[in-house]
Amino acid sequence: MTPAQKVASWLSKAKRAVAFTGAGISTESGIPDFRSPNGVWTNNQPVYFDEFLRSESARHEYWRQKSLTHLEFHDAQPNTGHRILADWEQRGQIVGVITQNIDGLHQVAGNKHVWELHGTAREIGCLSCASRWPADGLVQQFLETDVVPTCSKCGGLLKHATVSFGQGLPDDVMSAAAQRSRQADLFLALGSSLVVYPAAGLPEKAKSCGARLVIINNTETPLDWRADLVIRERLGETLQQIDAALKKHESA
């Protein structure tokens, strides 16, 4: 039995399987891993949340960096991996997707149950009144004027609805993701280096509660030793192999 066939067999029997995705699933859509050697956080000093709150120049630098990353994935489309996960959710093979990504491509692909641990770059939020707007218009406004926008409703500070360095993860999302992880009988960690906490603690939480843990990533992770199966291959191709084996298993 190949590794893909083994995962397909486990997936066919699972009742509460969860997919957990990192940057590796979106690089195949042309979105760079921001922590890669050529990534934004390698070439730019990130703006910490407390700096954003207290410094006008820090807010300008934040918007400059975010506008660059926004342009990086503005036209990105879901790839085969995204579409397979959406199909699995629709077929009841997984209950949903927990993601570290901020690109929103799981929803574009068709997933309905997505827990975005680090928020979404598709929206801008006011830190005072919590109003939200689509990001495209405000990013374009900044690029044209070089002026950091403020909330049109209350004058508050605006930032992308993403988790900045030094900013806590949204409690409601993290709580829901932790609950899904504890309840999982199969946990698929896909395209994540599993080094950014507290998100990276979810696979270990699932494993500790009795789930099978599968890690698919092109490099080693700190949790490989805990996994029931590690596949170190291209994620999109591997998911295609698993999907083909799963459909064959279902039709047998």
PDB file of C-alpha atoms in Angstrom:
ATOM      1  CA  MET A   1       0.000   0.000   0.000  1.00  0.00           C
ATOM      2  CA  THR A   2       1.406   3.385  -1.012  1.00  0.00           C
ATOM      3  CA  PRO A   3       1.405   6.314   1.435  1.00  0.00           C
ATOM      4  CA  ALA A   4      -1.385   7.962  -0.589  1.00  0.00           C
ATOM      5  CA  GLN A   5      -3.473   4.787  -0.441  1.00  0.00           C
ATOM      6  CA  LYS A   6      -2.912   4.552   3.312  1.00  0.00           C
ATOM      7  CA  VAL A   7      -4.143   8.122   3.847  1.00  0.00           C
ATOM      8  CA  ALA A   8      -7.130   7.439   1.579  1.00  0.00           C
ATOM      9  CA  SER A   9      -7.990   4.353   3.623  1.00  0.00           C
ATOM     10  CA  TRP A  10      -7.834   6.303   6.871  1.00  0.00           C
ATOM     11  CA  LEU A  11      -9.833   9.153   5.356  1.00  0.00           C
ATOM     12  CA  SER A  12     -12.574   6.812   4.154  1.00  0.00           C
ATOM     13  CA  LYS A  13     -13.046   5.504   7.707  1.00  0.00           C
ATOM     14  CA  ALA A  14     -12.713   8.814   9.535  1.00  0.00           C
ATOM     15  CA  LYS A  15     -15.798  10.546  10.929  1.00  0.00           C
ATOM     16  CA  ARG A  16     -14.235  13.823  12.082  1.00  0.00           C
ATOM     17  CA  ALA A  17     -11.209  14.419   9.853  1.00  0.00           C
ATOM     18  CA  VAL A  18      -9.708  17.915   9.869  1.00  0.00           C
ATOM     19  CA  ALA A  19      -7.326  19.546   7.387  1.00  0.00           C
ATOM     20  CA  PHE A  20      -4.777  22.035   8.730  1.00  0.00           C
ATOM     21  CA  THR A  21      -3.018  24.117   6.081  1.00  0.00           C
ATOM     22  CA  GLY A  22       0.033  26.348   5.958  1.00  0.00           C
ATOM     23  CA  ALA A  23       1.824  28.401   3.335  1.00  0.00           C
ATOM     24  CA  GLY A  24       2.787  25.298   1.345  1.00  0.00           C
ATOM     25  CA  ILE A  25      -0.701  24.879  -0.092  1.00  0.00           C
ATOM     26  CA  SER A  26      -0.762  28.431  -1.474  1.00  0.00           C
ATOM     27  CA  THR A  27       2.743  28.587  -2.943  1.00  0.00           C
ATOM     28  CA  GLU A  28       1.369  26.442  -5.773  1.00  0.00           C
ATOM     29  CA  SER A  29      -1.032  29.320  -6.504  1.00  0.00           C
ATOM     30  CA  GLY A  30       1.933  31.655  -6.876  1.00  0.00           C
ATOM     31  CA  ILE A  31       1.716  33.130  -3.380  1.00  0.00           C
ATOM     32  CA  PRO A  32       5.164  33.236  -1.756  1.00  0.00           C
ATOM     33  CA  ASP A  33       5.857  31.912   1.700  1.00  0.00           C
ATOM     34  CA  PHE A  34       6.492  35.210   3.484  1.00  0.00           C
ATOM     35  CA  ARG A  35       9.119  33.502   5.673  1.00  0.00           C
ATOM     36  CA  SER A  36      11.053  32.050   2.731  1.00  0.00           C
ATOM     37  CA  PRO A  37      14.539  33.393   1.842  1.00  0.00           C
ATOM     38  CA  ASN A  38      12.945  35.830  -0.616  1.00  0.00           C
ATOM     39  CA  GLY A  39       9.820  36.476   1.414  1.00  0.00           C
ATOM     40  CA  VAL A  40       8.525  39.800   2.665  1.00  0.00           C
ATOM     41  CA  TRP A  41       9.485  39.134   6.302  1.00  0.00           C
ATOM     42  CA  THR A  42      13.024  38.257   5.232  1.00  0.00           C
ATOM     43  CA  ASN A  43      13.520  41.473   3.285  1.00  0.00           C
ATOM     44  CA  ASN A  44      11.494  43.787   5.556  1.00  0.00           C
ATOM     45  CA  GLN A  45      11.422  44.287   9.299  1.00  0.00           C
ATOM     46  CA  PRO A  46       7.849  43.412  10.345  1.00  0.00           C
ATOM     47  CA  VAL A  47       5.827  46.062  12.142  1.00  0.00           C
ATOM     48  CA  TYR A  48       4.766  44.865  15.572  1.00  0.00           C
ATOM     49  CA  PHE A  49       1.247  45.536  16.791  1.00  0.00           C
ATOM     50  CA  ASP A  50       2.286  47.853  19.627  1.00  0.00           C
ATOM     51  CA  GLU A  51       4.372  49.906  17.186  1.00  0.00           C
ATOM     52  CA  PHE A  52       1.375  50.154  14.862  1.00  0.00           C
ATOM     53  CA  LEU A  53      -0.761  51.506  17.696  1.00  0.00           C
ATOM     54  CA  ARG A  54       1.640  54.186  18.895  1.00  0.00           C
ATOM     55  CA  SER A  55       3.564  55.363  15.813  1.00  0.00           C
ATOM     56  CA  GLU A  56       2.293  57.093  12.677  1.00  0.00           C
ATOM     57  CA  SER A  57       5.489  56.191  10.802  1.00  0.00           C
ATOM     58  CA  ALA A  58       5.079  52.545  11.829  1.00  0.00           C
ATOM     59  CA  ARG A  59       1.514  52.571  10.503  1.00  0.00           C
ATOM     60  CA  HIS A  60       2.761  53.945   7.194  1.00  0.00           C
ATOM     61  CA  GLU A  61       5.428  51.225   6.976  1.00  0.00           C
ATOM     62  CA  TYR A  62       2.811  48.601   7.830  1.00  0.00           C
ATOM     63  CA  TRP A  63       0.544  49.795   5.016  1.00  0.00           C
ATOM     64  CA  ARG A  64       3.483  49.903   2.608  1.00  0.00           C
ATOM     65  CA  GLN A  65       4.399  46.291   3.361  1.00  0.00           C
ATOM     66  CA  LYS A  66       0.802  45.090   3.349  1.00  0.00           C
ATOM     67  CA  SER A  67       0.159  46.768   0.008  1.00  0.00           C
ATOM     68  CA  LEU A  68       3.117  44.862  -1.449  1.00  0.00           C
ATOM     69  CA  THR A  69       1.853  41.527  -0.156  1.00  0.00           C
ATOM     70  CA  HIS A  70      -1.688  42.367  -1.283  1.00  0.00           C
ATOM     71  CA  LEU A  71      -0.407  42.799  -4.823  1.00  0.00           C
ATOM     72  CA  GLU A  72       1.429  39.458  -4.532  1.00  0.00           C
ATOM     73  CA  PHE A  73      -1.787  37.465  -4.228  1.00  0.00           C
ATOM     74  CA  HIS A  74      -4.450  39.791  -5.606  1.00  0.00           C
ATOM     75  CA  ASP A  75      -4.917  37.701  -8.745  1.00  0.00           C
ATOM     76  CA  ALA A  76      -4.091  34.317  -7.212  1.00  0.00           C
ATOM     77  CA  GLN A  77      -6.579  31.517  -7.784  1.00  0.00           C
ATOM     78  CA  PRO A  78      -7.166  28.272  -5.883  1.00  0.00           C
ATOM     79  CA  ASN A  79      -5.010  25.391  -7.067  1.00  0.00           C
ATOM     80  CA  THR A  80      -5.714  21.674  -7.232  1.00  0.00           C
ATOM     81  CA  GLY A  81      -5.006  21.234  -3.524  1.00  0.00           C
ATOM     82  CA  HIS A  82      -7.537  23.893  -2.527  1.00  0.00           C
ATOM     83  CA  ARG A  83     -10.162  22.404  -4.833  1.00  0.00           C
ATOM     84  CA  ILE A  84      -9.631  18.883  -3.505  1.00  0.00           C
ATOM     85  CA  LEU A  85     -10.103  20.029   0.097  1.00  0.00           C
ATOM     86  CA  ALA A  86     -13.281  21.881  -0.891  1.00  0.00           C
ATOM     87  CA  ASP A  87     -14.561  18.737  -2.603  1.00  0.00           C
ATOM     88  CA  TRP A  88     -13.707  16.605   0.427  1.00  0.00           C
ATOM     89  CA  GLU A  89     -15.694  18.920   2.684  1.00  0.00           C
ATOM     90  CA  GLN A  90     -18.677  18.843   0.338  1.00  0.00           C
ATOM     91  CA  ARG A  91     -18.505  15.027   0.268  1.00  0.00           C
ATOM     92  CA  GLY A  92     -18.219  14.806   4.056  1.00  0.00           C
ATOM     93  CA  GLN A  93     -14.670  13.450   4.060  1.00  0.00           C
ATOM     94  CA  ILE A  94     -13.455  16.337   6.259  1.00  0.00           C
ATOM     95  CA  VAL A  95     -15.381  18.608   8.602  1.00  0.00           C
ATOM     96  CA  GLY A  96     -13.492  21.684   7.432  1.00  0.00           C
ATOM     97  CA  VAL A  97     -10.150  23.460   7.202  1.00  0.00           C
ATOM     98  CA  ILE A  98      -8.071  25.150   9.882  1.00  0.00           C
ATOM     99  CA  THR A  99      -5.620  27.460   8.129  1.00  0.00           C
ATOM    100  CA  GLN A 100      -2.653  29.642   8.985  1.00  0.00           C
ATOM    101  CA  ASN A 101      -3.043  31.374   5.618  1.00  0.00           C
ATOM    102  CA  ILE A 102      -4.577  34.815   5.144  1.00  0.00           C
ATOM    103  CA  ASP A 103      -5.290  34.607   1.399  1.00  0.00           C
ATOM    104  CA  GLY A 104      -8.907  33.384   1.529  1.00  0.00           C
ATOM    105  CA  LEU A 105      -8.328  30.822  -1.226  1.00  0.00           C
ATOM    106  CA  HIS A 106     -10.054  28.004   0.663  1.00  0.00           C
ATOM    107  CA  GLN A 107     -13.318  29.962   0.588  1.00  0.00           C
ATOM    108  CA  VAL A 108     -12.830  30.871  -3.073  1.00  0.00           C
ATOM    109  CA  ALA A 109     -12.376  27.151  -3.797  1.00  0.00           C
ATOM    110  CA  GLY A 110     -15.678  26.360  -2.079  1.00  0.00           C
ATOM    111  CA  ASN A 111     -14.922  25.442   1.534  1.00  0.00           C
ATOM    112  CA  LYS A 112     -17.709  26.564   3.867  1.00  0.00           C
ATOM    113  CA  HIS A 113     -16.095  25.706   7.208  1.00  0.00           C
ATOM    114  CA  VAL A 114     -12.767  27.531   7.442  1.00  0.00           C
ATOM    115  CA  TRP A 115     -11.088  28.664  10.652  1.00  0.00           C
ATOM    116  CA  GLU A 116      -8.596  31.404   9.739  1.00  0.00           C
ATOM    117  CA  LEU A 117      -6.190  31.489  12.677  1.00  0.00           C
ATOM    118  CA  HIS A 118      -4.262  34.493  11.399  1.00  0.00           C
ATOM    119  CA  GLY A 119      -7.220  36.371   9.924  1.00  0.00           C
ATOM    120  CA  THR A 120      -7.842  37.417   6.337  1.00  0.00           C
ATOM    121  CA  ALA A 121      -6.049  39.887   4.095  1.00  0.00           C
ATOM    122  CA  ARG A 122      -9.205  40.271   2.011  1.00  0.00           C
ATOM    123  CA  GLU A 123     -10.683  42.688   4.553  1.00  0.00           C
ATOM    124  CA  ILE A 124      -9.665  45.846   6.412  1.00  0.00           C
ATOM    125  CA  GLY A 125     -10.931  46.342   9.950  1.00  0.00           C
ATOM    126  CA  CYS A 126     -11.289  49.322  12.268  1.00  0.00           C
ATOM    127  CA  LEU A 127      -9.603  48.762  15.618  1.00  0.00           C
ATOM    128  CA  SER A 128     -12.106  51.082  17.337  1.00  0.00           C
ATOM    129  CA  CYS A 129     -15.586  50.284  15.998  1.00  0.00           C
ATOM    130  CA  ALA A 130     -14.835  46.889  14.347  1.00  0.00           C
ATOM    131  CA  SER A 131     -16.303  47.942  10.977  1.00  0.00           C
ATOM    132  CA  ARG A 132     -15.019  45.927   8.003  1.00  0.00           C
ATOM    133  CA  TRP A 133     -14.428  46.761   4.337  1.00  0.00           C
ATOM    134  CA  PRO A 134     -13.038  44.847   1.345  1.00  0.00           C
ATOM    135  CA  ALA A 135      -9.280  45.404   1.208  1.00  0.00           C
ATOM    136  CA  ASP A 136      -8.965  46.169  -2.518  1.00  0.00           C
ATOM    137  CA  GLY A 137     -10.352  49.704  -2.449  1.00  0.00           C
ATOM    138  CA  LEU A 138      -8.428  50.893   0.600  1.00  0.00           C
ATOM    139  CA  VAL A 139      -5.154  49.374  -0.600  1.00  0.00           C
ATOM    140  CA  GLN A 140      -5.610  51.113  -3.941  1.00  0.00           C
ATOM    141  CA  GLN A 141      -6.343  54.374  -2.121  1.00  0.00           C
ATOM    142  CA  PHE A 142      -3.085  54.061  -0.163  1.00  0.00           C
ATOM    143  CA  LEU A 143      -1.071  53.243  -3.289  1.00  0.00           C
ATOM    144  CA  GLU A 144      -2.454  56.326  -5.043  1.00  0.00           C
ATOM    145  CA  THR A 145      -2.144  58.794  -2.150  1.00  0.00           C
ATOM    146  CA  ASP A 146       0.593  57.355   0.093  1.00  0.00           C
ATOM    147  CA  VAL A 147      -1.656  58.373   2.997  1.00  0.00           C
ATOM    148  CA  VAL A 148      -2.682  55.837   5.635  1.00  0.00           C
ATOM    149  CA  PRO A 149      -6.508  55.638   5.600  1.00  0.00           C
ATOM    150  CA  THR A 150      -8.644  55.963   8.718  1.00  0.00           C
ATOM    151  CA  CYS A 151     -12.125  54.718   9.515  1.00  0.00           C
ATOM    152  CA  SER A 152     -14.817  56.657   7.643  1.00  0.00           C
ATOM    153  CA  LYS A 153     -17.294  55.899  10.440  1.00  0.00           C
ATOM    154  CA  CYS A 154     -15.370  56.802  13.587  1.00  0.00           C
ATOM    155  CA  GLY A 155     -11.907  57.979  12.540  1.00  0.00           C
ATOM    156  CA  GLY A 156     -10.249  54.969  14.159  1.00  0.00           C
ATOM    157  CA  LEU A 157      -7.105  53.163  13.050  1.00  0.00           C
ATOM    158  CA  LEU A 158      -7.474  50.782  10.113  1.00  0.00           C
ATOM    159  CA  LYS A 159      -5.430  47.654   9.532  1.00  0.00           C
ATOM    160  CA  HIS A 160      -5.834  44.453   7.593  1.00  0.00           C
ATOM    161  CA  ALA A 161      -7.993  41.900   9.392  1.00  0.00           C
ATOM    162  CA  THR A 162      -4.890  39.788   9.938  1.00  0.00           C
ATOM    163  CA  VAL A 163      -2.915  38.985  13.073  1.00  0.00           C
ATOM    164  CA  SER A 164       0.185  41.160  13.294  1.00  0.00           C
ATOM    165  CA  PHE A 165       3.372  40.256  15.137  1.00  0.00           C
ATOM    166  CA  GLY A 166       2.696  40.768  18.838  1.00  0.00           C
ATOM    167  CA  GLN A 167      -1.081  40.646  18.384  1.00  0.00           C
ATOM    168  CA  GLY A 168      -3.090  37.822  19.901  1.00  0.00           C
ATOM    169  CA  LEU A 169      -4.994  35.323  17.782  1.00  0.00           C
ATOM    170  CA  PRO A 170      -8.787  35.821  17.727  1.00  0.00           C
ATOM    171  CA  ASP A 171     -10.124  33.931  20.746  1.00  0.00           C
ATOM    172  CA  ASP A 172     -13.301  32.676  19.068  1.00  0.00           C
ATOM    173  CA  VAL A 173     -11.474  31.243  16.057  1.00  0.00           C
ATOM    174  CA  MET A 174      -8.701  29.685  18.132  1.00  0.00           C
ATOM    175  CA  SER A 175     -11.228  28.146  20.513  1.00  0.00           C
ATOM    176  CA  ALA A 176     -13.233  26.626  17.648  1.00  0.00           C
ATOM    177  CA  ALA A 177     -10.064  25.304  15.987  1.00  0.00           C
ATOM    178  CA  ALA A 178      -8.867  23.774  19.251  1.00  0.00           C
ATOM    179  CA  GLN A 179     -12.238  22.078  19.736  1.00  0.00           C
ATOM    180  CA  ARG A 180     -12.172  20.633  16.210  1.00  0.00           C
ATOM    181  CA  SER A 181      -8.619  19.413  16.816  1.00  0.00           C
ATOM    182  CA  ARG A 182      -9.557  17.666  20.066  1.00  0.00           C
ATOM    183  CA  GLN A 183     -12.559  16.014  18.390  1.00  0.00           C
ATOM    184  CA  ALA A 184     -10.670  14.907  15.264  1.00  0.00           C
ATOM    185  CA  ASP A 185     -10.041  11.244  14.545  1.00  0.00           C
ATOM    186  CA  LEU A 186      -7.739  12.118  11.620  1.00  0.00           C
ATOM    187  CA  PHE A 187      -5.659  15.300  11.424  1.00  0.00           C
ATOM    188  CA  LEU A 188      -4.029  16.208   8.110  1.00  0.00           C
ATOM    189  CA  ALA A 189      -1.242  18.801   8.510  1.00  0.00           C
ATOM    190  CA  LEU A 190      -0.652  20.098   4.987  1.00  0.00           C
ATOM    191  CA  GLY A 191       2.108  22.423   3.808  1.00  0.00           C
ATOM    192  CA  SER A 192       3.027  23.787   7.222  1.00  0.00           C
ATOM    193  CA  SER A 193       6.451  23.949   8.849  1.00  0.00           C
ATOM    194  CA  LEU A 194       4.641  23.617  12.206  1.00  0.00           C
ATOM    195  CA  VAL A 195       6.864  26.154  13.952  1.00  0.00           C
ATOM    196  CA  VAL A 196       4.479  29.101  14.500  1.00  0.00           C
ATOM    197  CA  TYR A 197       2.644  28.801  17.811  1.00  0.00           C
ATOM    198  CA  PRO A 198       0.002  28.571  19.097  1.00  0.00           C
ATOM    199  CA  ALA A 199      -1.311  27.334  15.732  1.00  0.00           C
ATOM    200  CA  ALA A 200       1.373  24.647  15.497  1.00  0.00           C
ATOM    201  CA  GLY A 201       0.158  23.182  18.772  1.00  0.00           C
ATOM    202  CA  LEU A 202      -3.109  22.026  17.205  1.00  0.00           C
ATOM    203  CA  PRO A 203      -1.698  18.886  15.503  1.00  0.00           C
ATOM    204  CA  GLU A 204      -0.155  17.839  18.814  1.00  0.00           C
ATOM    205  CA  LYS A 205      -3.458  18.511  20.568  1.00  0.00           C
ATOM    206  CA  ALA A 206      -5.268  16.276  18.062  1.00  0.00           C
ATOM    207  CA  LYS A 207      -2.674  13.518  18.411  1.00  0.00           C
ATOM    208  CA  SER A 208      -2.835  13.669  22.212  1.00  0.00           C
ATOM    209  CA  CYS A 209      -6.621  13.226  22.011  1.00  0.00           C
ATOM    210  CA  GLY A 210      -6.330  10.069  19.915  1.00  0.00           C
ATOM    211  CA  ALA A 211      -6.323  11.264  16.304  1.00  0.00           C
ATOM    212  CA  ARG A 212      -4.120   9.820  13.610  1.00  0.00           C
ATOM    213  CA  LEU A 213      -1.676  12.507  12.487  1.00  0.00           C
ATOM    214  CA  VAL A 214      -0.558  12.789   8.860  1.00  0.00           C
ATOM    215  CA  ILE A 215       2.043  15.413   7.924  1.00  0.00           C
ATOM    216  CA  ILE A 216       2.564  16.305   4.265  1.00  0.00           C
ATOM    217  CA  ASN A 217       5.279  18.905   3.776  1.00  0.00           C
ATOM    218  CA  ASN A 218       8.338  19.243   1.562  1.00  0.00           C
ATOM    219  CA  THR A 219      10.674  19.769   4.540  1.00  0.00           C
ATOM    220  CA  GLU A 220      11.022  18.306   8.014  1.00  0.00           C
ATOM    221  CA  THR A 221       8.825  19.587  10.842  1.00  0.00           C
ATOM    222  CA  PRO A 222       9.333  19.434  14.623  1.00  0.00           C
ATOM    223  CA  LEU A 223       6.324  17.108  14.886  1.00  0.00           C
ATOM    224  CA  ASP A 224       7.404  14.482  12.351  1.00  0.00           C
ATOM    225  CA  TRP A 225       8.290  12.142  15.208  1.00  0.00           C
ATOM    226  CA  ARG A 226       4.704  12.318  16.499  1.00  0.00           C
ATOM    227  CA  ALA A 227       3.078  11.587  13.153  1.00  0.00           C
ATOM    228  CA  ASP A 228       1.559   8.276  12.104  1.00  0.00           C
ATOM    229  CA  LEU A 229       2.679   9.054   8.568  1.00  0.00           C
ATOM    230  CA  VAL A 230       4.997  11.678   7.042  1.00  0.00           C
ATOM    231  CA  ILE A 231       4.986  12.359   3.292  1.00  0.00           C
ATOM    232  CA  ARG A 232       7.705  14.678   2.041  1.00  0.00           C
ATOM    233  CA  GLU A 233       6.481  15.387  -1.488  1.00  0.00           C
ATOM    234  CA  ARG A 234       4.791  18.197  -3.421  1.00  0.00           C
ATOM    235  CA  LEU A 235       1.478  18.837  -1.724  1.00  0.00           C
ATOM    236  CA  GLY A 236      -0.749  19.298  -4.784  1.00  0.00           C
ATOM    237  CA  GLU A 237       0.451  16.101  -6.445  1.00  0.00           C
ATOM    238  CA  THR A 238       0.152  14.153  -3.196  1.00  0.00           C
ATOM    239  CA  LEU A 239      -3.423  15.328  -2.601  1.00  0.00           C
ATOM    240  CA  GLN A 240      -4.298  14.297  -6.153  1.00  0.00           C
ATOM    241  CA  GLN A 241      -2.915  10.817  -5.462  1.00  0.00           C
ATOM    242  CA  ILE A 242      -4.867  10.564  -2.209  1.00  0.00           C
ATOM    243  CA  ASP A 243      -8.050  11.779  -3.908  1.00  0.00           C
ATOM    244  CA  ALA A 244      -7.689   9.257  -6.729  1.00  0.00           C
ATOM    245  CA  ALA A 245      -7.134   6.440  -4.220  1.00  0.00           C
ATOM    246  CA  LEU A 246     -10.092   7.644  -2.142  1.00  0.00           C
ATOM    247  CA  LYS A 247     -12.446   7.649  -5.129  1.00  0.00           C
ATOM    248  CA  LYS A 248     -11.213   4.202  -6.154  1.00  0.00           C
ATOM    249  CA  HIS A 249     -11.770   2.971  -2.607  1.00  0.00           C
ATOM    250  CA  GLU A 250     -15.311   4.387  -2.573  1.00  0.00           C
ATOM    251  CA  SER A 251     -16.241   2.774  -5.880  1.00  0.00           C
ATOM    252  CA  ALA A 252     -14.865  -0.653  -4.945  1.00  0.00           C
TER     253      ALA A 252
END
